[in-house]
Every structure is written in structure tokens, then in C-alpha cells.
Amino acid sequence: MKKGIKILKVLVIVILFIMLLSAVSRLVEPKYATELIEGHFISEYYNEEKNHEVIFIGDCEMYSNISPMELYKTEGITSFVRGTPQQLIWQSSAILEETLTYEKPKVVVLSVNCLKYDKPVSEAYNRLTIDKMKWSKQKVDIILSSMTEEESFLSYVFPLLRYHARWEELTQEDIKYLFDSKENTYNGYLMEKDIRPVENLPTKRELSNYQFGDICYTYLDKITKLCKDNNIELILVKAPSVYPYWYEEYDKQIENYVEKNGIRYINFLDIIAEIGIDYSKDTYDSGMHLNLTGARKLSVYFAKILKNDYNLTDFRDIANVSAIYKKKLEAYNKAVLEN
Amino acid sequence: MKKGIIIVIIVVILAVIIGGIVLINSNNSSNNADAMQSETFIFKINGQEVKMGQNLLDLNLPETSNVYEAESCAFDGIEKTYTYDNYDITTCPENGVEKILNVYISHGEESTPEGIRVGDTVEDMKQAYGEDFKTADVSYIYTKGHTTLTFVTNGDVISSIEYSLIAD
Amino acid sequence: MNLVSESFIWFMIITTILYYLSPKKVKKYTLLMISVITLACLGWENLAYILFSTISTYLAGLCIEKGKNKKAILIGTVGINSIILIIMKIVPYINSKPEFNLIVPLGISYYTFQVISYLVDVYREKYSAERNFFHFALYVMYFPYLFVGPINRFDQIKQSLIKEENKKFNIESFYEGILKISMGFFKKLMVVSRIHVIISTITGDITTYTGAYALLAMILYSIDIYADFSGAIDIVVGFSKILQIQLTANFNLPYLATSINDFWHRWHMSLSRWFKDYIYIPLGGNRKGRVREYINILIVFTVSGLWHGANYILWGILHGIFTIFDRLRGDKKRNRPISIVVTFLLVSILWSFFIWPDTITSLKMIGSLFTTFNYVDMFQNVLQLGINLQNIILLLGCIILLVIIALNKSYLEAKMQNADITVKCTIVFLLISIILIFGWYGIGFDISQFIYNKF
């Protein structure tokens, strides 16, 4: 009996301290609400109605350049951009796998920019992709495949181990969004309205090696197989970003790959004129990403291709979906008109 | 008296040892200082030394209108690339300082202080810089201090030269 | 592997589980196997050198006990092991040349001193040579004390390390061990990490930071090196406590010493005793007259300085000189508080040789204490020394807490013995929570190795 009471007392203390540390952990974790908002993108998918016929996956070349609202407005296509900053190919693969546990789209569009990277880039970018993912087998896979040398798996399980030092930097955001969150995208699209034209570009540098790493092909194969096994059409795309340079040698490798695997590849850099992109007005960072006007042009152009070539539903005629999108469009159009 | 003698003996021994140690250490310090001076690759523009990591604004370089700012996807960090006729200089602006990260030479008459330019052969490079390099595909990478000097080749010919700051 | 690291925490957890799951007679072999595997994983050099020391000493011990050529075997084995140690001490200087890249085996000083003490004790017939090779190997290779010691005598550790077989998991030992380990982490992650930043700032600019800044660095370094070293020992001793292995104490409130002589009876006690028993006494100790006694003291401290590194010979000699002065002064009655403060300041000033990178700069900094009186400037600019106000307050709070604990050690230990389980658990969890929230660890905090690791 005495021993039992002792054990109970210890258990109570343990539980109390776990609760205390959990509360502190929640307080010090970055909220990604008004600062480093890109860290929140991955989680903005979870509360969505899972009725997307098109899923976009990739890095900032995806979430800056494609607006699902424009796809819906013009062709009634339901879509979501599961984009995160510096998303690497093995992360794209895990994110696609995770998405398929929620729904089966008809088309998956993958940005090929990530194939340039065959090693983890930085802990900071990993965090922006991974922190707000729901725990799943895919999250474990992503962590294990993405960790840089200085990182530890435990720091993802217990964020306090990573973010404890933020006790010195707590802001109002940390209190305001302690139990709440803020969405900053429109179905995964990050709206930027500034204009910074392309005036000149740095010298195009010669690389010593243009070959995509073996690991990139491994995960590209995985994505291809995942789509084939689930009867999903896969489209590889290169965004119309004029910098950093996309080399011909990269393009050749993609073309060889898609030919071998029967996949479609669209390099938007080759059809800038057709899309109507004007780099004096349509970019907010000198050609690295499109701004709202540029993204709209690209999205409208791409929507036509998707509608014509893939058997997609026009959800504007479907009551329950159109009701949801009506609300989304209200918010989106309001943001478009705001200064 | 005996205590005094002991103290004197100890002080004398101490003085001799300290003197010796001071002498040895002062030699080491000056040797180290000399070694530090030449411990990094230096580029030259119009006779000015350009070291990776130094402040570009401290240099008196010609003006150029070809300046490109590349921002990161998420962070408050940008890189600025200044393009001149024969070379590009990339900097990282921070607190009023423009830290030089990289100098890239791809054509023209610009040569390294050791006399190597684009178009020279790998053999010329080895003669100027020696055999202490690493290779990565068609690149030859020399490291000195906090700088790497990379020669990208096309066959036997140097097609570009790049000085880079090694990240901490 | 660092003592304050995720991998060492896992090491402690796995070792504890395997140890207590092992049948009673197998426990020590489990511990030996874990030590061997861990050493091998850290690099074959670590295992190779320690195996050589273990085998040579084990065989030498048996031969010495047999009686033939005892002296020659003792001198030969001690000589070889000492030469290896000396070579390894020179390795950092050799490695400055790019063609050399030699690895210094982990714990070489600590296990070399242990094997030498064992051989000399067997030679002196203090105890019999150990016949069981695996028992002896465990004494040499017990992994945790390879990091920072303490240096254990075979007869003192044999009972708890090897002989006691009927060990069952003991909650009291477990609690004491966890508390001690937590204290070690607390010292390292709350105090040492923060002090390092301030000292790095001061030593980074030797033109600006002289006088009062130098004194601040010296005092902080005193706290730093003690917290760092005793923190590491706490982790090693604490973990050993969980396994119910009693290690020798290494510190006894060193900054409460009333003289330099007293300081060396409280600081790194296992090493001081080793120098006394295996260098000072064989040289004659104080049995051959006053002059010889003082020469012997000087030799011991010079060797001690050398052991720390060539840059520290002067440090060793100065400690020797001050020890001699204490002996000359005799047992005169002194004001205890003043003696403590003076000794602390003297010890702090002598730590200069560890703070700045070379002897000349250290001497210059010591000199600046008497020529540059920039105390007002220092207080005005204390927030420019690398850490902000919140962290300064936290650091001061931690130092005060450690001082209070040190001054009331016996009282607190007695209280904890009788405390309710709720109180005990609360204290440990509170300590761990403070470390988890306010500790300087993880990405962005460079937890450099413990200072005494490199010896």
C-alpha cells in the first residue's frame, strides 16, 4: 500500500511536469502566423474539404506562381498547392504520399526546380516544411531523409529541445496564436503584389556538374510510381523564373526522363510570350517569382491546358463545392483589391 | 636567513624559466602572425586586394549599373551581385556592411594575381597553384584559409574561375 | 561523444537497462563489453591504445608479484605507458603540420595514471595483483571515467565495480544519481555556456579588454572551469551511482580554500593525490630536508603544468612557488574570510594562462590589473560583452544558487535523505525543466567539449 502511494505520488508529479513542459513548448514554438509565415503553409491543407482534383507540389516556384483561385474562377478546377520553401524532392515525395492518405486527385503537378538539390540545404528550411506537418509515417520519413548533421530526430518530436531559446524572443504573436493559427495563403498560393522588374541579370555561371543526383531520380521514380499506381496523371513543370538560371543540361535530363516514363513536361520558360508574362510588371523580385498579375496569367493559361487535356470537373456547377469556393473567392478577391 | 636563501634560489630559477618561456612564446607568436598574413586567396581589381569576407564598401571599385538583388524564399537575407565587364562580385548586405561572398570570372582579360586566366590550361594552373587541390567532376578546388578558389574546366582548358568564402 | 549530449544520455539509459537486466555475475562483463564497444565505435585508436595499456599492465602486475626483476618490469611498463602519454601530449603540436593527423585517444591521461598507480601499488605490496584479466580490464576501461576522471585507485574501486555482484536496482541510488547528473547538466548548460560567451568576447579583443575586463574574465573563468569540470564529474559520478559504483571524490569546495596549499587539497583531488603518492613521495617528499621538500614541490607542480600542456608550465611553477610560500608561513592563524577571498583572487589570476592563448598575453593581462583601472567603463559596458540582460540575471541567479548549495551541502544532503518522495521528485523535475527551458544547448549553441576532456 505504502509503495503504491509512493508510485502514485511520483506519477502525479511526472504528469504535472509533462503538462508544464508541454505548455512551455507550445509557448516557445514559432507560430508562423505573421513572421516566417511560410512555415504554416504545409498545415493549411489539413482543414480543407478534400475535393481537389489537382494537387500542386513543390517549392516557392509553385506557391508563388500558381493561384488555385484563378483555376477555379476560369475553369471551375478545384486544386491546392502543397508548396513549402526550398522543398526538396524527397520531401515532395513524402508530402504527395501524405496527401494521398486524404484524397486521390486526378492530376499531380510537380515543380522540377528541386531536382537541382541532392542534399539537405539547411535546418531552417527543413523546419518550415516539416514543423507544422501532422504526425504520420510520412512525417517520420521526411524528418529522417531531410535532417542535416546538426539536427536530431528528438528535436522534432519535442520542439522544446529546438525552440527553448525563444523564451528571450517571445512576442505578442506567441500569445495571440497560442491556441489559434492564421492562414496566409489561398489554397496554398502566396499572394505578392509588389512589382520589381527584371532589369538585368548576373552572369550565367558555368557549373562543373549538371547531373541530377541519384537520390533525385530515386524519389522522382517514387513519385512517378505513386501516381501510376493510383491512376493519377503526373505533370512535371518548370516555373517561368528567369533566375536562378535553369540550364539546358537540366532540361535535357527532364526530357529524357519524361520520354522514358510517358509523363508530360511543360517548361513555362519556353512559352513566356504565349502566356503573356511581362517581366517589367509581372514579378515582385526581379524575375525569381511572379507577382499576382503574373501568377494570374500563368494560372489562367495552365487552367486551359488542365481543362482541355484532363477530364476535370467544373465544380462551379456543383452546389456544395461552389458554396465553399464562394467564401474562398470572397476573401481572395478582397485581398486582390486591397492595397 | 635559511628561508631567505631558499626564496632567492626559487626567484632566480623562476626568472630563468620565465625568460626562456617568454622567448619561446614570442618567437611562436610572430611566426603565427606571419603565417596568418598569407593564409587566404586574394583577388586584385585595379591593384586593390579583394578578400572574401571583407566589406565591398571599403573598396574603391568602378560603378556598375548591373546590380541584381536575390532574396531568399523565406528569410530576411539577400544577396547582391554586381556584374562588371569581366567579373561578378556577390555580396551579402548586413548591418550596413556588404560582405563579399564570391568573385566569379568567366571571360575577358582578367587574371588571378598568380597569372591564371580563363582560357589557360590545367597545366598552367597546376604550375601556378601546385597539386594540393580537390577535384569535383570537372572542377579543381584549392583551399586556403577561409577561401576556396575553383577552376571549372572544359577539357583541358579553364572555362571559369571562382573565389568563394567558406561558410562558418 | 560529449558528456552533455543526446548520445551520452542514450548511452546511460541503455547501459543502465542492460546492466540491471544482466544476471548478477554477468553485470561486470556487461559493463566491460559496453565500454569496449563504445570505445571501438568512437575510433579504433581509442580501443587499441587502451588495450595495450591494459594488457601490458595486467601482465606486468602478475610478473611483479612473482618477484623476478620486479623493478625492471615496473620501470619498463611505467616507462612505455608514460612515453605514449607524453607523445600524445605533443600530438596537438605535431598536428599543426598538414601531413600529420594523429588522434589523441580518449582518456589517455586518466587511464595511464590509473595503470601506473596500480603497478606501483602492486610493487609496494599494497595489494595483490588482479588475476582476472576481465576484472582488471573493467578497472582500466570503465567508459564514463575516461572523459574527465576521477583517477581511481584499484583497491578503492574494486569493491563496488567488481566484487559486489548482488546488485538490485535501488531507487535511492537511482534518485541520487539522477540528481547528480542533473546538477552536472545544470552547471554545464546554464552556467558554463553563458560564461564562455563573455570570456570569448573579452579575449577576442586584447587591446580594448584589459584591466577590469581582464579581472572579470579571470573571476568568471574560475567559476567556469569549476562548473565545467565539477559538472562533468557530477555526470560521471551520478551515472556510476545509478549503477551503484562508488567513485572517488574530486572536489571539496575548492574556492573555500584559505591558501594555495589548501586549494590543492580540494581541487582535482584524485590527481593531486596521484602526484603526491607517485611523484612527490618517491622523490623523497618532505623527508629529506626543507630544500629538497621545496624542490620536490616545484617538480610536482612543473609536471602538473606540463601535463596540462606546454603553455601551462609557468602556471604550474607559480602554483608551486605559492605552495612553498604557504609552507614557509607555517600554521599561523589567519582571518578565514580574508584568506578565502585572497586565495580565490590569486587562483583566479593564475587561471590567466588558460584564458589567453599565449603566456605573454596572459602576463600582459595580469600586469594590466595594476595599470588599467577601467572599472566604471566595464560596468557601463557589461551588456556589450556578448550576452543580454536576461541572461546575465539568469547567470547570476545560477551562480548564487550553486554557492548556496555548496555552502549548505551537508545540511541539504541530510534534508534530502529524509525528504518525502514528492519533494525529491519535484526538485529533480524542476532542475530538469529549468535546464530544458533555459539551458544553452542545441543548434546555435556550440557546446564545446568540457575543458578537462582534452587532458
GROMACS .gro file of C-alpha atoms in nm, chain B residues 9 19 44 50 91 97 113 155:
model
    8
  348ILE     CA    1   6.711   3.047  -0.516
  358GLY     CA    2   6.270   3.430  -1.951
  383LYS     CA    3   4.305   4.201  -5.729
  389VAL     CA    4   3.987   4.183  -5.267
  430THR     CA    5   2.788   4.021  -5.154
  436VAL     CA    6   2.828   4.608  -4.440
  452PRO     CA    7   4.723   3.758  -5.909
  494GLY     CA    8   3.853   1.954  -7.146
   0.00000   0.00000   0.00000
